[in-house]
Amino acid sequence: MDSSPQKKISLEAKGLSCIRDDRVLFEGLDFKLQNHQVLLLEGKNGCGKTSLLRIVCGFREQDAGEFLWCEQSVADSNFYAEMAYVGHLDGVKKELTVIENLKMSLALSQAGKYSIDQALDKVHLAGYDDSLVQSLSAGQKRRLSLARLLITKKSLWVLDEPFTSIDKQGIKLIESLMHEHISDGGMIILTSHHDLVLHEADVQTINLSTCH
């Protein structure tokens, strides 16, 4: 995000359903997310939280319903260019260095608010530029995946259990990055077993265990 006027954005789901192995995970799901908002997905294991994130990201099709991005069908919009995903796997190349991973991400997207050096400093990885990712700890790999979000310009962050393998200091860091993103006009969809601390943020919660 930059200091230019914030554009109005929205993601709306209408009547979403997801079936896996002949079992209905959720159905008739509606939500609308706009600038400065967070959608937190809750529910017991197997209720469809990750499946919903995969549907949002276009990795699989919903079984019923539709998505609208800025009141247009997702298929007819620039939604996927505006979305960034961090899943259970960190999505980084272990055989490359930290800085090589970030340069690769930057080459595929529009430049964001922070430079590579600034992002590494922000996630407490300054000085690790030339370190091979395979030498990093699980927590450091997670921080690197978050640095990718900072160097690219994406309106929607989709985060699947972002606090996995993160210590208390890292949790506070992620929460601060999330708060900064939504304050800048972005929005976030995430799953988490951690109690979020996002002061003054507009957080919607959906418990998918009740959506069938």
Short mmCIF file of C-alpha atoms in Angstrom, two decimals:
data_model
loop_
_atom_site.label_atom_id
_atom_site.label_comp_id
_atom_site.label_asym_id
_atom_site.label_seq_id
_atom_site.Cartn_x
_atom_site.Cartn_y
_atom_site.Cartn_z
CA MET A 1 0.00 0.00 0.00
CA ASP A 2 1.18 3.54 -0.59
CA SER A 3 0.14 7.03 0.47
CA SER A 4 -2.11 7.61 -2.56
CA PRO A 5 -5.88 7.79 -1.98
CA GLN A 6 -7.27 4.41 -0.96
CA LYS A 7 -9.38 2.72 -3.58
CA LYS A 8 -12.63 1.14 -2.46
CA ILE A 9 -12.51 -2.62 -2.65
CA SER A 10 -14.88 -5.41 -1.67
CA LEU A 11 -15.06 -9.19 -1.78
CA GLU A 12 -18.54 -10.68 -1.52
CA ALA A 13 -19.52 -14.35 -1.24
CA LYS A 14 -23.06 -15.43 -2.03
CA GLY A 15 -24.45 -18.85 -1.19
CA LEU A 16 -21.13 -20.70 -1.09
CA SER A 17 -21.16 -24.45 -0.61
CA CYS A 18 -18.31 -26.93 -0.34
CA ILE A 19 -18.62 -30.72 -0.49
CA ARG A 20 -15.71 -33.08 0.13
CA ASP A 21 -15.91 -36.87 -0.05
CA ASP A 22 -19.72 -36.65 -0.24
CA ARG A 23 -19.77 -34.65 3.00
CA VAL A 24 -21.09 -31.09 3.14
CA LEU A 25 -18.47 -28.92 4.85
CA PHE A 26 -20.53 -25.74 4.58
CA GLU A 27 -23.39 -24.44 2.49
CA GLY A 28 -25.31 -21.23 1.91
CA LEU A 29 -22.38 -19.16 3.17
CA ASP A 30 -22.58 -15.38 2.68
CA PHE A 31 -20.12 -12.67 3.66
CA LYS A 32 -18.89 -9.29 2.47
CA LEU A 33 -15.47 -7.86 3.20
CA GLN A 34 -14.38 -4.28 2.51
CA ASN A 35 -11.44 -1.95 3.13
CA HIS A 36 -10.08 -2.02 6.70
CA GLN A 37 -11.84 -5.29 7.55
CA VAL A 38 -10.68 -8.69 8.77
CA LEU A 39 -12.57 -11.96 8.36
CA LEU A 40 -11.61 -14.60 10.92
CA LEU A 41 -12.65 -18.19 10.15
CA GLU A 42 -13.18 -20.42 13.15
CA GLY A 43 -14.44 -23.95 13.75
CA LYS A 44 -13.35 -27.44 14.66
CA ASN A 45 -10.81 -29.32 12.55
CA GLY A 46 -12.31 -30.60 9.31
CA CYS A 47 -15.11 -28.04 9.16
CA GLY A 48 -13.78 -26.47 5.94
CA LYS A 49 -11.65 -23.49 6.98
CA THR A 50 -8.71 -24.32 4.72
CA SER A 51 -11.09 -25.46 1.97
CA LEU A 52 -12.77 -22.04 2.03
CA LEU A 53 -9.39 -20.32 1.78
CA ARG A 54 -8.49 -22.53 -1.17
CA ILE A 55 -11.75 -21.58 -2.85
CA VAL A 56 -11.08 -17.88 -2.24
CA CYS A 57 -7.64 -18.25 -3.81
CA GLY A 58 -8.96 -20.15 -6.84
CA PHE A 59 -7.15 -23.40 -5.99
CA ARG A 60 -10.45 -25.27 -6.13
CA GLU A 61 -14.00 -24.49 -7.24
CA GLN A 62 -16.90 -24.01 -4.88
CA ASP A 63 -19.74 -26.50 -5.33
CA ALA A 64 -22.35 -23.73 -5.36
CA GLY A 65 -22.47 -19.96 -5.04
CA GLU A 66 -20.33 -17.14 -6.38
CA PHE A 67 -17.67 -14.59 -5.54
CA LEU A 68 -17.76 -10.92 -6.51
CA TRP A 69 -14.71 -8.66 -6.45
CA CYS A 70 -15.62 -4.98 -6.45
CA GLU A 71 -19.14 -6.03 -7.54
CA GLN A 72 -17.84 -7.96 -10.55
CA SER A 73 -17.56 -11.69 -10.99
CA VAL A 74 -14.11 -12.77 -9.81
CA ALA A 75 -13.55 -14.38 -13.23
CA ASP A 76 -14.06 -11.02 -14.94
CA SER A 77 -11.96 -8.97 -12.53
CA ASN A 78 -8.34 -8.44 -11.49
CA PHE A 79 -8.95 -10.22 -8.19
CA TYR A 80 -6.07 -12.69 -8.39
CA ALA A 81 -3.60 -9.88 -9.05
CA GLU A 82 -4.84 -8.20 -5.87
CA MET A 83 -4.61 -11.27 -3.63
CA ALA A 84 -1.68 -12.78 -1.72
CA TYR A 85 -1.77 -16.16 0.03
CA VAL A 86 0.34 -17.59 2.83
CA GLY A 87 -0.62 -21.17 3.67
CA HIS A 88 0.51 -23.93 6.01
CA LEU A 89 3.59 -24.32 3.82
CA ASP A 90 5.63 -21.15 3.67
CA GLY A 91 5.82 -21.01 -0.12
CA VAL A 92 9.53 -20.27 -0.28
CA LYS A 93 12.26 -22.07 -2.25
CA LYS A 94 14.56 -23.82 0.21
CA GLU A 95 17.44 -24.06 -2.27
CA LEU A 96 17.51 -20.28 -2.77
CA THR A 97 18.76 -17.58 -0.43
CA VAL A 98 16.48 -15.23 1.47
CA ILE A 99 17.08 -12.35 -0.90
CA GLU A 100 16.73 -14.55 -4.00
CA ASN A 101 13.30 -15.65 -2.78
CA LEU A 102 12.18 -12.07 -2.27
CA LYS A 103 13.54 -10.90 -5.62
CA MET A 104 11.64 -13.71 -7.31
CA SER A 105 8.40 -12.69 -5.58
CA LEU A 106 8.94 -9.06 -6.49
CA ALA A 107 9.53 -9.94 -10.14
CA LEU A 108 6.05 -11.50 -10.30
CA SER A 109 4.15 -8.63 -8.66
CA GLN A 110 3.83 -4.89 -8.39
CA ALA A 111 6.22 -3.34 -5.87
CA GLY A 112 4.66 -2.69 -2.47
CA LYS A 113 5.17 -0.31 0.42
CA TYR A 114 8.54 -1.64 1.54
CA SER A 115 11.82 -2.36 -0.20
CA ILE A 116 13.42 -5.76 0.32
CA ASP A 117 15.86 -4.38 2.90
CA GLN A 118 13.07 -2.58 4.75
CA ALA A 119 10.88 -5.70 4.76
CA LEU A 120 13.69 -7.89 6.12
CA ASP A 121 14.32 -5.36 8.87
CA LYS A 122 10.59 -5.20 9.62
CA VAL A 123 10.33 -8.99 10.11
CA HIS A 124 13.62 -9.17 12.03
CA LEU A 125 15.57 -10.96 9.30
CA ALA A 126 18.07 -8.20 8.56
CA GLY A 127 21.49 -9.73 7.95
CA TYR A 128 20.06 -12.99 6.59
CA ASP A 129 20.09 -11.81 2.96
CA ASP A 130 22.50 -14.47 1.71
CA SER A 131 21.37 -17.29 3.99
CA LEU A 132 19.92 -20.36 2.30
CA VAL A 133 16.30 -20.81 3.29
CA GLN A 134 16.95 -24.46 4.17
CA SER A 135 19.21 -23.23 6.99
CA LEU A 136 16.47 -21.11 8.60
CA SER A 137 14.33 -22.16 11.53
CA ALA A 138 10.60 -22.77 11.05
CA GLY A 139 9.84 -19.41 12.61
CA GLN A 140 12.31 -17.61 10.36
CA LYS A 141 10.78 -19.24 7.28
CA ARG A 142 7.38 -17.97 8.41
CA ARG A 143 8.83 -14.47 8.82
CA LEU A 144 10.25 -14.68 5.31
CA SER A 145 6.84 -15.59 3.92
CA LEU A 146 5.46 -12.48 5.63
CA ALA A 147 8.22 -10.34 4.14
CA ARG A 148 6.90 -11.38 0.72
CA LEU A 149 3.61 -9.70 1.62
CA LEU A 150 5.36 -6.46 2.51
CA ILE A 151 7.34 -6.04 -0.70
CA THR A 152 4.38 -6.66 -3.03
CA LYS A 153 1.26 -4.55 -3.45
CA LYS A 154 -1.76 -6.71 -2.66
CA SER A 155 -5.13 -5.54 -1.34
CA LEU A 156 -6.22 -8.88 0.17
CA TRP A 157 -4.07 -11.07 2.37
CA VAL A 158 -5.29 -14.68 2.77
CA LEU A 159 -3.53 -16.30 5.72
CA ASP A 160 -3.91 -19.91 6.85
CA GLU A 161 -2.78 -20.23 10.48
CA PRO A 162 -0.17 -17.45 10.20
CA PHE A 163 0.97 -17.86 13.83
CA THR A 164 2.20 -21.44 13.33
CA SER A 165 5.84 -21.92 14.47
CA ILE A 166 5.94 -18.34 15.78
CA ASP A 167 7.00 -17.29 19.29
CA LYS A 168 5.32 -14.56 21.37
CA GLN A 169 7.50 -11.85 19.84
CA GLY A 170 6.63 -13.13 16.37
CA ILE A 171 2.91 -13.13 17.17
CA LYS A 172 3.08 -9.46 18.16
CA LEU A 173 5.02 -8.74 14.96
CA ILE A 174 2.41 -10.44 12.75
CA GLU A 175 -0.43 -8.65 14.50
CA SER A 176 1.31 -5.32 13.97
CA LEU A 177 1.81 -6.08 10.25
CA MET A 178 -1.84 -7.07 9.91
CA HIS A 179 -2.97 -3.91 11.68
CA GLU A 180 -0.78 -1.80 9.41
CA HIS A 181 -2.20 -3.50 6.31
CA ILE A 182 -5.83 -2.92 7.22
CA SER A 183 -5.07 0.63 8.39
CA ASP A 184 -3.67 1.27 4.91
CA GLY A 185 -6.99 0.20 3.37
CA GLY A 186 -6.32 -3.49 2.84
CA MET A 187 -8.29 -6.48 4.08
CA ILE A 188 -7.47 -9.91 5.46
CA ILE A 189 -9.08 -13.34 5.57
CA LEU A 190 -7.46 -15.78 7.96
CA THR A 191 -7.82 -18.92 10.02
CA SER A 192 -6.27 -18.98 13.46
CA HIS A 193 -6.51 -20.75 16.80
CA HIS A 194 -4.81 -17.74 18.36
CA ASP A 195 -6.89 -14.98 19.97
CA LEU A 196 -6.33 -11.97 17.74
CA VAL A 197 -5.30 -8.65 19.25
CA LEU A 198 -6.12 -6.06 16.59
CA HIS A 199 -7.10 -2.92 18.46
CA GLU A 200 -9.89 -0.90 16.84
CA ALA A 201 -9.95 -3.24 13.85
CA ASP A 202 -13.23 -4.29 12.24
CA VAL A 203 -13.08 -8.07 12.69
CA GLN A 204 -15.89 -10.30 11.44
CA THR A 205 -16.00 -13.90 12.65
CA ILE A 206 -17.56 -16.91 10.92
CA ASN A 207 -17.72 -20.28 12.69
CA LEU A 208 -17.84 -22.80 9.85
CA SER A 209 -18.85 -25.58 12.25
CA THR A 210 -22.35 -24.04 12.18
CA CYS A 211 -22.60 -23.49 8.40
CA HIS A 212 -24.22 -26.77 7.33
#
